[in-house]
Coordinates of C-alpha atoms and ligand atoms in Angstrom, one line a residue:
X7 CA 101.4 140.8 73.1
X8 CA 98.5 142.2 70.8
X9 CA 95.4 144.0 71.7
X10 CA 93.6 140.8 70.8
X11 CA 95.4 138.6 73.0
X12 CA 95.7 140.7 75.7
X13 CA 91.4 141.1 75.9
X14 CA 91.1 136.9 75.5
X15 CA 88.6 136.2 78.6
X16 CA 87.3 133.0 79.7
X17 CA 83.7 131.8 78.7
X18 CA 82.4 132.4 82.1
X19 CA 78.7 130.8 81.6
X20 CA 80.8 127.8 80.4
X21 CA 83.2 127.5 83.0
X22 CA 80.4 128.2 85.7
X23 CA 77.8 125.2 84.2
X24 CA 80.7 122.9 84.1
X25 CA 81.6 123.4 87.7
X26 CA 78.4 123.0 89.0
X27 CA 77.7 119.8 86.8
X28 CA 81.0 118.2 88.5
X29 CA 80.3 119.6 92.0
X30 CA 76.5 117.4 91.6
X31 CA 79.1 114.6 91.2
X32 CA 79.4 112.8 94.9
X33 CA 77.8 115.9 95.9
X34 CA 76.5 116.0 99.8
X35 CA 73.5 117.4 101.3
X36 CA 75.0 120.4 103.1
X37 CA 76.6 121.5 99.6
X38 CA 79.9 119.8 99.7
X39 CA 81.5 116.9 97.8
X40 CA 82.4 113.5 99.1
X41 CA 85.1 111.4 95.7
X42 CA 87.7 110.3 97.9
X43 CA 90.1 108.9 95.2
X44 CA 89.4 105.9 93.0
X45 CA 86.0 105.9 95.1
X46 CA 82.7 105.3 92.9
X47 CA 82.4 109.1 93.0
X48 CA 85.3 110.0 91.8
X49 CA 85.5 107.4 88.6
X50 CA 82.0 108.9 88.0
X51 CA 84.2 112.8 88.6
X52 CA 86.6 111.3 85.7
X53 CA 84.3 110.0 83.3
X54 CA 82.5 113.3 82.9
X55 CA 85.7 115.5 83.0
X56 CA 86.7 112.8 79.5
X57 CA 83.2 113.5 78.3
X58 CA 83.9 117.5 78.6
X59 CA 87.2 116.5 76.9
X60 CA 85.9 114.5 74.1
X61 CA 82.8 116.7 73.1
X62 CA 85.2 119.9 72.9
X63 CA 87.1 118.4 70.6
X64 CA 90.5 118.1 72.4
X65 CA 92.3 114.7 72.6
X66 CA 91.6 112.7 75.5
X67 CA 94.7 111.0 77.2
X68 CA 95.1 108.9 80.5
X69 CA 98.4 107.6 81.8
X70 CA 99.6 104.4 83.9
X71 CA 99.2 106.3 86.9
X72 CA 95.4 107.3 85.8
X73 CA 96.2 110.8 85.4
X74 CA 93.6 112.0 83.1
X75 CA 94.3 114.8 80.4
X76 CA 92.6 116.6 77.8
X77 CA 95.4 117.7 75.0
X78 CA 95.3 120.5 72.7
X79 CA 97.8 120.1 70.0
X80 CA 98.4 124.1 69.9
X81 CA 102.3 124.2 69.3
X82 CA 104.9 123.1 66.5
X83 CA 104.9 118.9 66.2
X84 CA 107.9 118.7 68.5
X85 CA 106.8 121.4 71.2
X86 CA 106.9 120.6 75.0
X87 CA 103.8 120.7 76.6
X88 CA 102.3 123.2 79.2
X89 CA 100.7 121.8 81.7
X90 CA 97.6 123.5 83.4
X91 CA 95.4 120.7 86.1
X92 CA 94.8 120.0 89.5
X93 CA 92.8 117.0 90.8
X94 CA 88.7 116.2 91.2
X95 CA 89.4 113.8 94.0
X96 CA 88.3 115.4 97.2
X97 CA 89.0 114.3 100.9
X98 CA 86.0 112.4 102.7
X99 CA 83.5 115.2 102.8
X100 CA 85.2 117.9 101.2
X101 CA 84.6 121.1 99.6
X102 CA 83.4 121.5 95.8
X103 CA 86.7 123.7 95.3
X104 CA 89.6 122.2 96.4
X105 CA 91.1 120.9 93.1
X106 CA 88.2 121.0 90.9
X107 CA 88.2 125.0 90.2
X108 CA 91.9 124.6 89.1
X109 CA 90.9 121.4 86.8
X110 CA 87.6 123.0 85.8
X111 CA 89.3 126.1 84.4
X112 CA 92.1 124.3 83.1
X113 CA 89.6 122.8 80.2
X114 CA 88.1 126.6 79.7
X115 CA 91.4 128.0 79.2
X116 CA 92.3 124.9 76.5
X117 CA 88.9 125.8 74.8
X118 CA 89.4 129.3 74.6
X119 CA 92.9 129.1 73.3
X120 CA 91.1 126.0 70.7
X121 CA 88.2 128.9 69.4
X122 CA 90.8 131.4 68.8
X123 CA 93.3 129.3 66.9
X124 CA 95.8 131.2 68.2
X125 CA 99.2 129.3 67.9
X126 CA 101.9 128.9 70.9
X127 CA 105.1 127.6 71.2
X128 CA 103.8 124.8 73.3
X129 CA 101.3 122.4 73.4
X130 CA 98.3 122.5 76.2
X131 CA 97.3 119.8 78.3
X132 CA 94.6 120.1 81.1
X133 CA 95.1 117.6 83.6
X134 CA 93.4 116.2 86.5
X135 CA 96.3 114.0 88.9
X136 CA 94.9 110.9 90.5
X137 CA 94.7 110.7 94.6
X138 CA 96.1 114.2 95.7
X139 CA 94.2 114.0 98.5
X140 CA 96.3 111.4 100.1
X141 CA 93.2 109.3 100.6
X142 CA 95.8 106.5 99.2
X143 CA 98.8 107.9 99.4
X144 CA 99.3 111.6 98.2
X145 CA 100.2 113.3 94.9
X146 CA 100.3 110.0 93.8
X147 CA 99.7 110.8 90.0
X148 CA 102.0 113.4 90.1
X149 CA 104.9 111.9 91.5
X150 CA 104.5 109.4 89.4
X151 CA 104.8 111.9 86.3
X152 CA 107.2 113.5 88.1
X153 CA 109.4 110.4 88.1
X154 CA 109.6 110.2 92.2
X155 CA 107.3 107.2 92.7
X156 CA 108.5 104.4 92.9
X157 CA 106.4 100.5 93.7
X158 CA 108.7 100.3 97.5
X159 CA 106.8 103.7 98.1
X160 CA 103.9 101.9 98.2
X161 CA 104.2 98.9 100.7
X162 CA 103.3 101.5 103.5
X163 CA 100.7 103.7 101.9
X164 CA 98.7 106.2 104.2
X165 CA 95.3 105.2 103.5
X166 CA 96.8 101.2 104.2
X167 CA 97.6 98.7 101.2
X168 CA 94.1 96.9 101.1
X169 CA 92.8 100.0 100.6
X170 CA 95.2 100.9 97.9
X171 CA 95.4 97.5 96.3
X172 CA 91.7 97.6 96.0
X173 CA 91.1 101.1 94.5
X174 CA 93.8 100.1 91.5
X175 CA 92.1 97.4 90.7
X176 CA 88.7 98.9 90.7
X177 CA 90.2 101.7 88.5
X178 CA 92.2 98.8 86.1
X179 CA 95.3 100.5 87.0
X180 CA 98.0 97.9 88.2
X181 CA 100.7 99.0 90.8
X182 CA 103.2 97.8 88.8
X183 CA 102.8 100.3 86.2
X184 CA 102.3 103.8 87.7
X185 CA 106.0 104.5 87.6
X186 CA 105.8 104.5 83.7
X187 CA 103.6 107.3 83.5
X188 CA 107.1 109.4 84.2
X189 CA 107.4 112.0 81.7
X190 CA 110.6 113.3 80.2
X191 CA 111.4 116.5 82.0
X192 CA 112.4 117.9 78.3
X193 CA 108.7 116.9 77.2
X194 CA 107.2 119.8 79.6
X195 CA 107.2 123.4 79.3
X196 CA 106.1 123.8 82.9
X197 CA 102.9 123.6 84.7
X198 CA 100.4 125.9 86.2
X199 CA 97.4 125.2 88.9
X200 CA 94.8 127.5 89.8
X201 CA 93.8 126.6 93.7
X202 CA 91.6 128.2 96.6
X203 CA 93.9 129.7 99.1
X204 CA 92.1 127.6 101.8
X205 CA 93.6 129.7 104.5
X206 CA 92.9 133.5 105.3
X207 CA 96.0 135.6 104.2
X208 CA 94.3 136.9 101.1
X209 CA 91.1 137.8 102.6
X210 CA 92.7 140.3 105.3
X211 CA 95.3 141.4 102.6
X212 CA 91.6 142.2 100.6
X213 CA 93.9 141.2 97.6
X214 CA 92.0 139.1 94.5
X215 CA 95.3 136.9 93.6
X216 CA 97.7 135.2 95.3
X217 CA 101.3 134.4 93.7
X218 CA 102.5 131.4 95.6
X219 CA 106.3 131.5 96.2
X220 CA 106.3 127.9 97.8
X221 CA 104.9 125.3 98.8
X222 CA 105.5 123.4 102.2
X223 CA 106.9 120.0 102.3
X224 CA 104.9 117.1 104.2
X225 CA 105.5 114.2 106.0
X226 CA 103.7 111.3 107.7
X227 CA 104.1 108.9 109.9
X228 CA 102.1 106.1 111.6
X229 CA 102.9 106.0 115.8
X230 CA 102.2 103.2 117.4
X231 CA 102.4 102.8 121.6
X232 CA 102.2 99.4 122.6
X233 CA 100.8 98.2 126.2
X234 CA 98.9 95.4 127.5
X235 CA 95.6 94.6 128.0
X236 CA 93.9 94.4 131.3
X237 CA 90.7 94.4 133.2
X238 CA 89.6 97.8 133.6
X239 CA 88.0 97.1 137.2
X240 CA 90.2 94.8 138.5
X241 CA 94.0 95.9 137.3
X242 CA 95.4 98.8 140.0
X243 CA 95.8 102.1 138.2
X244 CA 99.9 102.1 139.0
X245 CA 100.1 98.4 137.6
X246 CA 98.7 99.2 133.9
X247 CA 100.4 99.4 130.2
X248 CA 97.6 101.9 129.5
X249 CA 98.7 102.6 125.5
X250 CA 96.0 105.6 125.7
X251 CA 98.2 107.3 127.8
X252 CA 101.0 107.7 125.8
X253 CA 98.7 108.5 122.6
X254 CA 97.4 111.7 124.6
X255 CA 100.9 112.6 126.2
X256 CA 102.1 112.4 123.0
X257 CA 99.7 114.5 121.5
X258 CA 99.8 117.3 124.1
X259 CA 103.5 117.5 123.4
X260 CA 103.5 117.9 119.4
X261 CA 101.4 120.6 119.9
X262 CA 103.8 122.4 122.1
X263 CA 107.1 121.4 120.5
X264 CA 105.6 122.6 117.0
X265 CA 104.6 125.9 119.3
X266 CA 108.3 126.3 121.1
X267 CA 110.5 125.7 118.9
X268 CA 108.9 125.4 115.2
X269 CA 106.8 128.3 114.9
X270 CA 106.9 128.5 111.0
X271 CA 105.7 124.9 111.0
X272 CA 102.6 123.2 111.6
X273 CA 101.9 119.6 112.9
X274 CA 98.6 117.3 112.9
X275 CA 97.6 114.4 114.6
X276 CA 94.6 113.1 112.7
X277 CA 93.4 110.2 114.0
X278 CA 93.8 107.7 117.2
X279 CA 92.7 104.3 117.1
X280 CA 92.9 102.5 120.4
X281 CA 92.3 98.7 120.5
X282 CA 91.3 96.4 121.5
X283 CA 88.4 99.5 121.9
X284 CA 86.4 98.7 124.5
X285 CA 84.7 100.3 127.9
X286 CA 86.2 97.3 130.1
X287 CA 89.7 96.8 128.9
X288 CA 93.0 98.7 129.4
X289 CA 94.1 99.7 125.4
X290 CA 96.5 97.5 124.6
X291 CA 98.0 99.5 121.4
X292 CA 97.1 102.9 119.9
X293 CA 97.6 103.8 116.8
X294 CA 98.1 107.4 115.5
X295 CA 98.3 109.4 112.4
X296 CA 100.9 112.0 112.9
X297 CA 101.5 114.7 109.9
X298 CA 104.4 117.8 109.9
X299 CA 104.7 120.3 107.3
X300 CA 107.5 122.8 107.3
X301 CA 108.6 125.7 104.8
X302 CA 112.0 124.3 104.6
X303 CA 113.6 121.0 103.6
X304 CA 116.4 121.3 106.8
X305 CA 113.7 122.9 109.0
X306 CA 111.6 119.5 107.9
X307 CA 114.6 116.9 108.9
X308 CA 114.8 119.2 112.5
X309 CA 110.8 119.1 113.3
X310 CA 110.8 115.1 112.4
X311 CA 113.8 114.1 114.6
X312 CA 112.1 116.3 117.6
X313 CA 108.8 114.8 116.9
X314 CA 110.2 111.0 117.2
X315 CA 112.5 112.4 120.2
X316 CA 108.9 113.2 121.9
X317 CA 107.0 109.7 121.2
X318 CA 110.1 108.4 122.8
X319 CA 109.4 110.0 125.6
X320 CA 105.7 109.3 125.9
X321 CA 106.9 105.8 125.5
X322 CA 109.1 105.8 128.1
X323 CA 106.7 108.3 130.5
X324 CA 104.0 105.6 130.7
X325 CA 106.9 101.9 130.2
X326 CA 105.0 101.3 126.7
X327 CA 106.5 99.6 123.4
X328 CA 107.2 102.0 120.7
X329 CA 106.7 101.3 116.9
X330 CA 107.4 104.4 114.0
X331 CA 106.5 103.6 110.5
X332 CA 107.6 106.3 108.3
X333 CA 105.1 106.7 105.6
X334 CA 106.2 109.4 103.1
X335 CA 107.6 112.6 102.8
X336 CA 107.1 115.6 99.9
X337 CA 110.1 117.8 99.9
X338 CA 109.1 121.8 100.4
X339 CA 109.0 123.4 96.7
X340 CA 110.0 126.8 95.7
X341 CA 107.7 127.9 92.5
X342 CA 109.9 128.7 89.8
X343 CA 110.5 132.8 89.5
X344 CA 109.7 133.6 85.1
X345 CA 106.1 131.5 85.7
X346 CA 105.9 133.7 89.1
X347 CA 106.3 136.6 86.9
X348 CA 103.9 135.5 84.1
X349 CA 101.4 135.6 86.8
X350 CA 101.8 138.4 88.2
X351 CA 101.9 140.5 85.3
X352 CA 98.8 138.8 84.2
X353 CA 96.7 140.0 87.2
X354 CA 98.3 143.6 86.8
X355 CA 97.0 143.5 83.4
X356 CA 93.5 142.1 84.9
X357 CA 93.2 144.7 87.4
X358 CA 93.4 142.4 90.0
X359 CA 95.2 143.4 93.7
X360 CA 98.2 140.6 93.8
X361 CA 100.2 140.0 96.6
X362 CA 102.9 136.9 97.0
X363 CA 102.4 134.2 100.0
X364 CA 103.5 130.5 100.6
X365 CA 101.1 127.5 101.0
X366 CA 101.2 125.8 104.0
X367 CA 98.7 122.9 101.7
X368 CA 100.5 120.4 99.6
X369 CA 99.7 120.4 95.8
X370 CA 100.7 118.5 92.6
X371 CA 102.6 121.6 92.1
X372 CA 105.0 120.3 94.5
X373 CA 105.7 117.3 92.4
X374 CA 105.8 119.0 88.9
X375 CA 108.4 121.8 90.6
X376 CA 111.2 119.2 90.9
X377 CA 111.1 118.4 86.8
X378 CA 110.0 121.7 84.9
X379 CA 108.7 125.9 86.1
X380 CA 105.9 125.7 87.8
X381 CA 103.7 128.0 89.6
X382 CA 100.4 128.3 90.8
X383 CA 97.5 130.9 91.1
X384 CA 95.2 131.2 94.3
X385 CA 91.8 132.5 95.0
X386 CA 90.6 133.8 98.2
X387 CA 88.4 131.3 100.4
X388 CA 85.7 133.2 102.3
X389 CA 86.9 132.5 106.4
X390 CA 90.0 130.6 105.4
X391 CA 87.6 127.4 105.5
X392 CA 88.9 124.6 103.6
X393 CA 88.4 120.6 104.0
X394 CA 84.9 121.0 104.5
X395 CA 81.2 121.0 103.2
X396 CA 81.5 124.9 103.7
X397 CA 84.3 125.3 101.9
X398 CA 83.3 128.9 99.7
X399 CA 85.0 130.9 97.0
X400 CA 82.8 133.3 95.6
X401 CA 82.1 133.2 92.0
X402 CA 83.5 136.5 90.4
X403 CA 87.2 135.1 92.4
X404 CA 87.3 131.9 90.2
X405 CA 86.2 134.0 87.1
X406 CA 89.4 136.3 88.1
X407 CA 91.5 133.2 88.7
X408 CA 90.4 131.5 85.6
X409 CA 91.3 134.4 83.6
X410 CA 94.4 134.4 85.4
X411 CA 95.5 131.2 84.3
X412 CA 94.5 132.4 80.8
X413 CA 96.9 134.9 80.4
X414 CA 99.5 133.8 82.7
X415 CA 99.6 130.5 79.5
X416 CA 99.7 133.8 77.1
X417 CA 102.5 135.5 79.0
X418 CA 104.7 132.0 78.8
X419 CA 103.8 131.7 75.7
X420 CA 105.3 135.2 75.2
X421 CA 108.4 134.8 77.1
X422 CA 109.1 131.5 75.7
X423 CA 109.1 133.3 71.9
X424 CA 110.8 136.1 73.0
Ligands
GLV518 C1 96.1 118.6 100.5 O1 95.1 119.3 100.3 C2 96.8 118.8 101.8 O2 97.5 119.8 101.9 O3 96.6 117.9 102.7
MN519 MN1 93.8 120.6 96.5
MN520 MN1 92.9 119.4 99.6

């Protein structure tokens, strides 16, 4: 690569005014975001990012699924297209980082490449996937592009279908065509997302960039232990179909199962709804959001057999009714090696202390890695926080990862002439 591409840098003031204009958007007091997807605050997140797209001059695009892109026609007339996003929706009080930093500098890198009207051998799109967050039902955009979506997928969705149903609708996207957003695998070149690490491992490493190698799969289900209500004061403690009971046996007993006998592999039990909720009356039904994650697809099918294996004994522990919807599943995803590469020798050539690690957090990465190369780039977050208001990368690490994702396009564009 020449001198001149080699030195290309990001437009830091740029990339650092844009951020902070989209972290205002659905911003909270304690200085983190709240645009669950499709939520007033997150339309508002998408209208701005198309205004950023429009007044740079780069083609704005949005998809069945509402994926919404800003294009740079940088290639020869038939060229794939590289792919570079993440996603502004954030979970319900979030950070300002998770997703935006990788969408944010996704546009700098397109407007860079744009001033220097450089040619590649791809096209550029920045891209920003709808609902990552699984606030409706998870990398829904990019399973959708990905091809892997399909309508039946979403009769059960995790967020519930009113919920879903409703946010379409406000968003005038209709359920029967986010499936057509599927991109020909051919079309792509490959696709790269910049991401906070939101865990610890590069802080102690004290590295600056993280390679990811792969991403863990994810899978949910909805648990639901049925008993019968009762009088609280009246019913004997021995004669009661207390539902609570198996919601906190069961919960006791992911945590050590996951400990035992799935150390690599980490489990959540999110939330616990017990009804008919009330001081005076036995619970009747709880209902529970259970989540697994696991490095490896046959390590995966193991950790969800064991996990229904234990509600079934928490069932049968306290003589309650047993219910399992499965909700969805998002099969672990190697990153692809040559993008791997491209990365790393664009930190070297940065500077920057590298070191490889996995991500136990799902990303649209996971999708796109089942139809073209895809990597991703991460940034260290300061005490592993993620999720949250406090949720902090310092600046000069998303300047470094920006660049990153500069010349990591550069290097593909390098090895893909070469
Ligand atoms: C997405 O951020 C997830 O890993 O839940
Ligand atoms: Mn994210
Ligand atoms: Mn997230």
């Amino acid at each position: 690569m020449s001198d001149q591409i080699n030195s290309l840098r990001i437009n830091s003031e740029r990339f650092k005014a844009n951020f902070d204009a989209l972290a205002r958007i659905g911003g909270t007091q304690d200085g983190g975001v709240h645009r669950p997807a499709l939520s007033e605050s997150h339309l508002k997140a998408r209208e701005w990012f198309k205004r950023q797209i429009e007044d740079a001059g780069l083609q704005f695009q949005v998809d069945t699924a509402g994926n919404h892109s800003g294009v740079l026609k940088s290639g020869p007339q038939n060229a794939p297209t590289l792919l570079l996003g993440s996603h502004l929706d954030s979970v319900p009080d979030g950070g300002r980082f998770d997703g935006a930093l990788g969408v944010v500098a996704a546009l700098e890198v397109l407007q860079v490449i744009q001033e220097t009207g450089i040619s590649l051998p791809f096209h550029l799109e920045a891209i920003d996937f709808t609902d990552e967050e699984g606030t409706l039902v998870g990398l829904l955009g990019s399973s959708a592009l990905a091809g892997k979506l399909s309508v039946l997928d979403l009769q059960e969705p995790r967020g519930g279908r009113d919920l879903l149903l409703k946010c379409l609708s406000k968003a005038n996207l209709s359920e029967n065509d986010l499936p057509d957003s599927r991109r020909d695998p051919r079309s792509l070149a490959g696709y790269l997302e910049l991401h906070i690490e939101q865990g610890m491992t590069l802080q102690k490493a004290e590295a600056e960039i993280g390679v990811v190698t792969s991403i863990a799969g994810i899978g949910s289900y909805r648990i639901i232990f049925l008993g019968r209500a009762d009088h609280a004061g009246t019913t004997p403690m021995e004669d009661r179909l207390d539902a609570a009971l198996g919601a906190g046996a069961f919960t006791i007993s992911v945590r050590d199962i996951t400990q035992s006998e799935f150390p690599q592999c980490v489990t959540n039990i999110g939330a616990i709804n017990l009804f008919p909720a009330a001081f005076n009356i036995v619970p009747s039904k709880a209902v529970i959001s259970l989540e697994y994650r696991a490095p490896e697809s046959g390590m995966m099918k193991r950790l969800e057999a064991a996990l229904l294996d234990r509600a079934n004994m928490a069932a049968k522990q306290f003589k309650l009714g047993l219910e399992t919807e499965f909700l969805n599943e998002h099969q672990p995803a190697p990153m692809d090696i040559r993008v791997r590469e491209a990365i790393t020798i664009a930190a070297q050539g940065l500077n920057l202390k590298t070191i490889n690690l996995s991500s136990g957090a799902g990303h649209d990465a996971q999708s796109l890695a089942e139809i073209c190369p895809a990597g991703m780039i991460f940034v260290p977050s300061v005490g592993g926080t993620s999720h949250s208001p406090q949720e902090y990368t310092k600046w000069q690490d998303c300047v470094n990862g920006a660049n990153v994702l500069l010349q990591a396009t550069l290097r593909l564009a390098d090895q893909k002439s070469s």
